[in-house]
PDB file of C-alpha atoms in Angstrom:
ATOM      1  CA  MET A 132      79.957  78.374 135.916  1.00 37.00           C
ATOM      2  CA  THR A 133      83.655  77.985 135.216  1.00 38.00           C
ATOM      3  CA  THR A 134      85.322  74.646 135.749  1.00 37.00           C
ATOM      4  CA  PRO A 135      89.055  73.931 135.622  1.00 42.00           C
ATOM      5  CA  LEU A 136      88.582  72.715 132.042  1.00 40.00           C
ATOM      6  CA  THR A 137      86.571  75.751 130.881  1.00 36.00           C
ATOM      7  CA  PRO A 138      88.752  78.531 129.480  1.00 41.00           C
ATOM      8  CA  LEU A 139      88.179  81.978 130.899  1.00 45.00           C
ATOM      9  CA  LEU A 140      86.885  84.251 128.188  1.00 52.00           C
ATOM     10  CA  SER A 141      87.882  87.879 127.878  1.00 58.00           C
ATOM     11  CA  ARG A 142      85.105  90.255 128.697  1.00 83.00           C
ATOM     12  CA  ARG A 143      84.328  93.446 126.840  1.00 87.00           C
ATOM     13  CA  LEU A 144      84.879  96.549 128.926  1.00 94.00           C
ATOM     14  CA  PRO A 145      81.913  98.915 128.969  1.00 94.00           C
ATOM     15  CA  LEU A 146      82.487 101.690 126.431  1.00 94.00           C
ATOM     16  CA  PRO A 147      82.863 104.451 129.066  1.00 95.00           C
ATOM     17  CA  ASP A 148      85.607 102.382 130.756  1.00 96.00           C
ATOM     18  CA  LEU A 149      87.428 101.844 127.449  1.00 96.00           C
ATOM     19  CA  VAL A 150      87.254 105.578 126.682  1.00 97.00           C
ATOM     20  CA  ASP A 151      88.491 106.346 130.233  1.00 97.00           C
ATOM     21  CA  LEU A 152      91.395 103.931 129.709  1.00 97.00           C
ATOM     22  CA  VAL A 153      92.518 105.733 126.535  1.00 97.00           C
ATOM     23  CA  ARG A 154      92.162 109.129 128.202  1.00 98.00           C
ATOM     24  CA  TYR A 155      94.093 107.940 131.268  1.00 98.00           C
ATOM     25  CA  TYR A 156      97.090 107.050 129.104  1.00 98.00           C
ATOM     26  CA  ALA A 157      96.735 110.192 126.996  1.00 98.00           C
ATOM     27  CA  GLU A 158      96.851 112.334 130.132  1.00 97.00           C
ATOM     28  CA  ALA A 159      99.927 110.491 131.472  1.00 97.00           C
ATOM     29  CA  PRO A 160     102.686 111.317 128.958  1.00 97.00           C
ATOM     30  CA  ASP A 161     105.333 109.897 131.311  1.00 97.00           C
ATOM     31  CA  LEU A 162     103.891 106.464 130.448  1.00 96.00           C
ATOM     32  CA  TRP A 163     104.291 106.825 126.682  1.00 97.00           C
ATOM     33  CA  ARG A 164     106.432 109.813 125.649  1.00 97.00           C
ATOM     34  CA  PRO A 165     109.792 108.091 126.491  1.00 97.00           C
ATOM     35  CA  GLN A 166     108.789 105.212 124.195  1.00 96.00           C
ATOM     36  CA  LEU A 167     108.018 107.296 121.084  1.00 97.00           C
ATOM     37  CA  ARG A 168     109.609 106.174 117.839  1.00 97.00           C
ATOM     38  CA  PHE A 169     108.879 107.259 114.289  1.00 97.00           C
ATOM     39  CA  ASN A 170     109.464 105.191 111.164  1.00 96.00           C
ATOM     40  CA  ALA A 171     109.498 106.808 107.734  1.00 95.00           C
ATOM     41  CA  GLN A 172     108.552 103.528 106.004  1.00 94.00           C
ATOM     42  CA  SER A 173     105.519 102.503 108.081  1.00 93.00           C
ATOM     43  CA  ARG A 174     103.487 103.322 111.132  1.00 94.00           C
ATOM     44  CA  TRP A 175     105.178 102.373 114.378  1.00 96.00           C
ATOM     45  CA  TRP A 176     103.396 100.856 117.383  1.00 95.00           C
ATOM     46  CA  LYS A 177     104.114  99.590 120.872  1.00 96.00           C
ATOM     47  CA  ARG A 178     101.859  97.883 123.372  1.00 96.00           C
ATOM     48  CA  LEU A 179     101.630  99.942 126.559  1.00 97.00           C
ATOM     49  CA  SER A 180      99.428  97.573 128.549  1.00 96.00           C
ATOM     50  CA  THR A 181      97.504  94.331 128.222  1.00 95.00           C
ATOM     51  CA  ASP A 182      95.337  92.068 130.350  1.00 94.00           C
ATOM     52  CA  ASP A 183      92.407  89.713 129.747  1.00 93.00           C
ATOM     53  CA  ASP A 184      89.988  92.605 129.203  1.00 95.00           C
ATOM     54  CA  ALA A 185      91.863  95.172 127.091  1.00 96.00           C
ATOM     55  CA  ASP A 186      95.101  96.139 125.449  1.00 96.00           C
ATOM     56  CA  VAL A 187      96.463  99.646 124.976  1.00 97.00           C
ATOM     57  CA  TRP A 188      98.743 100.729 122.129  1.00 97.00           C
ATOM     58  CA  LEU A 189     100.892 103.733 121.303  1.00 98.00           C
ATOM     59  CA  LEU A 190     100.997 104.489 117.551  1.00 97.00           C
ATOM     60  CA  THR A 191     103.034 107.014 115.611  1.00 98.00           C
ATOM     61  CA  TRP A 192     102.268 108.281 112.140  1.00 98.00           C
ATOM     62  CA  MET A 193     104.322 110.142 109.567  1.00 98.00           C
ATOM     63  CA  ARG A 194     102.659 111.978 106.685  1.00 97.00           C
ATOM     64  CA  ASP A 195     100.538 109.719 104.421  1.00 96.00           C
ATOM     65  CA  GLN A 196     100.808 106.676 106.702  1.00 97.00           C
ATOM     66  CA  THR A 197      97.493 104.854 106.888  1.00 96.00           C
ATOM     67  CA  THR A 198      95.860 101.750 108.287  1.00 93.00           C
ATOM     68  CA  GLU A 199      93.747 101.109 105.168  1.00 93.00           C
ATOM     69  CA  LEU A 200      90.067 100.186 105.507  1.00 96.00           C
ATOM     70  CA  HIS A 201      89.684  97.531 108.220  1.00 96.00           C
ATOM     71  CA  ASP A 202      87.569  96.297 111.105  1.00 96.00           C
ATOM     72  CA  HIS A 203      88.653  95.062 114.547  1.00 95.00           C
ATOM     73  CA  GLY A 204      86.971  91.663 114.544  1.00 94.00           C
ATOM     74  CA  ASP A 205      85.039  91.211 117.795  1.00 94.00           C
ATOM     75  CA  SER A 206      86.844  94.025 119.613  1.00 96.00           C
ATOM     76  CA  THR A 207      85.535  97.471 120.465  1.00 97.00           C
ATOM     77  CA  ALA A 208      88.139 100.204 119.998  1.00 97.00           C
ATOM     78  CA  ALA A 209      88.691 103.663 121.412  1.00 98.00           C
ATOM     79  CA  PHE A 210      91.477 106.004 120.391  1.00 98.00           C
ATOM     80  CA  THR A 211      92.644 109.546 120.897  1.00 97.00           C
ATOM     81  CA  VAL A 212      95.216 111.795 119.262  1.00 97.00           C
ATOM     82  CA  VAL A 213      97.863 113.143 121.638  1.00 97.00           C
ATOM     83  CA  GLN A 214     100.066 114.941 119.112  1.00 97.00           C
ATOM     84  CA  GLY A 215      99.486 116.230 115.592  1.00 97.00           C
ATOM     85  CA  ALA A 216      96.296 115.431 113.698  1.00 97.00           C
ATOM     86  CA  LEU A 217      94.789 112.339 112.112  1.00 98.00           C
ATOM     87  CA  GLU A 218      91.878 111.723 109.787  1.00 98.00           C
ATOM     88  CA  GLU A 219      89.438 108.884 110.341  1.00 97.00           C
ATOM     89  CA  VAL A 220      87.400 107.630 107.400  1.00 97.00           C
ATOM     90  CA  ARG A 221      84.346 105.502 108.167  1.00 96.00           C
ATOM     91  CA  VAL A 222      82.149 103.502 105.872  1.00 90.00           C
ATOM     92  CA  ASP A 223      78.400 103.736 106.457  1.00 85.00           C
ATOM     93  CA  PRO A 224      76.002 100.846 105.685  1.00 79.00           C
ATOM     94  CA  ALA A 225      75.388 102.270 102.180  1.00 80.00           C
ATOM     95  CA  GLY A 226      79.141 102.152 101.474  1.00 82.00           C
ATOM     96  CA  THR A 227      79.646 105.915 101.604  1.00 87.00           C
ATOM     97  CA  LEU A 228      82.937 107.157 103.035  1.00 92.00           C
ATOM     98  CA  SER A 229      82.982 110.089 105.444  1.00 95.00           C
ATOM     99  CA  ALA A 230      86.082 111.703 106.933  1.00 96.00           C
ATOM    100  CA  THR A 231      86.569 113.329 110.341  1.00 96.00           C
ATOM    101  CA  GLU A 232      89.624 115.317 111.357  1.00 97.00           C
ATOM    102  CA  LEU A 233      90.930 114.341 114.800  1.00 97.00           C
ATOM    103  CA  ARG A 234      93.046 116.716 116.856  1.00 96.00           C
ATOM    104  CA  PRO A 235      94.598 116.219 120.310  1.00 96.00           C
ATOM    105  CA  GLY A 236      92.030 115.448 122.966  1.00 92.00           C
ATOM    106  CA  ARG A 237      89.375 114.090 120.610  1.00 93.00           C
ATOM    107  CA  THR A 238      88.449 110.506 121.450  1.00 96.00           C
ATOM    108  CA  GLN A 239      86.716 108.243 118.938  1.00 96.00           C
ATOM    109  CA  TRP A 240      85.289 104.790 119.491  1.00 96.00           C
ATOM    110  CA  VAL A 241      84.672 102.041 116.982  1.00 96.00           C
ATOM    111  CA  ALA A 242      82.075  99.320 117.539  1.00 95.00           C
ATOM    112  CA  PRO A 243      82.771  95.749 116.396  1.00 94.00           C
ATOM    113  CA  GLY A 244      82.027  95.368 112.686  1.00 91.00           C
ATOM    114  CA  ILE A 245      82.566  99.037 111.809  1.00 95.00           C
ATOM    115  CA  VAL A 246      84.972  99.504 108.896  1.00 96.00           C
ATOM    116  CA  HIS A 247      87.275 102.508 109.050  1.00 97.00           C
ATOM    117  CA  ASP A 248      90.692 103.845 108.123  1.00 97.00           C
ATOM    118  CA  VAL A 249      92.945 106.129 110.134  1.00 97.00           C
ATOM    119  CA  ARG A 250      95.644 108.160 108.435  1.00 97.00           C
ATOM    120  CA  ASN A 251      97.952 111.104 108.812  1.00 97.00           C
ATOM    121  CA  VAL A 252      97.252 113.589 106.031  1.00 93.00           C
ATOM    122  CA  ALA A 253      99.098 116.417 107.812  1.00 94.00           C
ATOM    123  CA  VAL A 254     102.710 117.435 107.276  1.00 95.00           C
ATOM    124  CA  LEU A 255     103.711 116.953 110.922  1.00 96.00           C
ATOM    125  CA  PRO A 256     104.002 113.541 112.614  1.00 97.00           C
ATOM    126  CA  ALA A 257     101.077 112.396 114.772  1.00 98.00           C
ATOM    127  CA  VAL A 258     100.810 110.242 117.895  1.00 98.00           C
ATOM    128  CA  SER A 259      97.729 108.370 119.083  1.00 98.00           C
ATOM    129  CA  ILE A 260      96.726 105.987 121.874  1.00 98.00           C
ATOM    130  CA  HIS A 261      94.375 103.075 121.071  1.00 97.00           C
ATOM    131  CA  ALA A 262      92.634 100.551 123.312  1.00 97.00           C
ATOM    132  CA  TYR A 263      90.808  97.383 122.282  1.00 97.00           C
ATOM    133  CA  SER A 264      88.421  95.294 124.351  1.00 97.00           C
ATOM    134  CA  PRO A 265      88.547  92.407 124.377  1.00 95.00           C
ATOM    135  CA  PRO A 266      92.205  92.530 123.289  1.00 95.00           C
ATOM    136  CA  LEU A 267      92.642  92.755 119.538  1.00 92.00           C
ATOM    137  CA  THR A 268      93.039  89.328 117.937  1.00 92.00           C
ATOM    138  CA  GLN A 269      91.756  89.788 114.382  1.00 93.00           C
ATOM    139  CA  MET A 270      91.473  92.476 111.719  1.00 94.00           C
ATOM    140  CA  THR A 271      89.903  92.169 108.286  1.00 96.00           C
ATOM    141  CA  TYR A 272      90.991  94.554 105.537  1.00 96.00           C
ATOM    142  CA  TYR A 273      88.680  95.755 102.765  1.00 95.00           C
ATOM    143  CA  ARG A 274      88.978  97.329  99.346  1.00 93.00           C
ATOM    144  CA  GLN A 275      86.407  99.358  97.499  1.00 89.00           C
ATOM    145  CA  VAL A 276      84.865  97.687  94.464  1.00 88.00           C
ATOM    146  CA  ALA A 277      81.918  98.690  92.281  1.00 84.00           C
ATOM    147  CA  ALA A 278      79.497  96.733  94.489  1.00 82.00           C
ATOM    148  CA  GLY A 279      80.796  98.259  97.738  1.00 84.00           C
ATOM    149  CA  LEU A 280      83.440  96.802 100.041  1.00 90.00           C
ATOM    150  CA  GLU A 281      85.178  93.499  99.539  1.00 92.00           C
ATOM    151  CA  PRO A 282      87.253  91.802 102.244  1.00 94.00           C
ATOM    152  CA  PHE A 283      90.663  90.832 100.895  1.00 94.00           C
ATOM    153  CA  LYS A 284      92.807  89.948 103.902  1.00 94.00           C
ATOM    154  CA  THR A 285      92.230  88.849 107.495  1.00 94.00           C
ATOM    155  CA  ILE A 286      95.079  88.787 109.974  1.00 92.00           C
ATOM    156  CA  SER A 287      95.119  87.140 113.375  1.00 89.00           C
ATOM    157  CA  GLY A 288      97.419  88.016 116.199  1.00 76.00           C
ATOM    158  CA  ARG A 289      97.945  90.305 119.135  1.00 70.00           C
ATOM    159  CA  GLU A 290      99.279  93.356 117.234  1.00 66.00           C
ATOM    160  CA  PRO A 291      97.596  96.162 115.269  1.00 64.00           C
ATOM    161  CA  GLU A 292      98.992  94.621 112.070  1.00 59.00           C
ATOM    162  CA  ALA A 293     100.981  91.556 111.152  1.00 48.00           C
TER     163      ALA A 293
END
């Protein structure tokens, strides 16, 4: 029961709804194409939508731009490539890295606690749409060490990176 003094908590969208949300935006280029920007120094991003349950982001990537290994805190993520190609690297429980090439139309999802990296290893720029539920509020970054992964930085906020 919610009282006037009890804060309303964000709810996690069911995974099929989060995937549908990403695909909806991907299939509606009029909502994102006019906002595209590319930055040679770093990835560029813009929030397309947000509410208590999810936020949706447009990201652009030039060659060799990367997120570095990170998690999404308590948020589930879904993302799809709408232009170019990206590579996603995931870390399995044994610490092994595995890469998957992502082309337009391929949608990936990332459960809370999963560590991954997304990067553009292609020559051409790439564009992707990402959704987080509940809205993204924390990301922890990791580096590889002899014993596996070591967290080295946690950021809080309402953007893909601080």
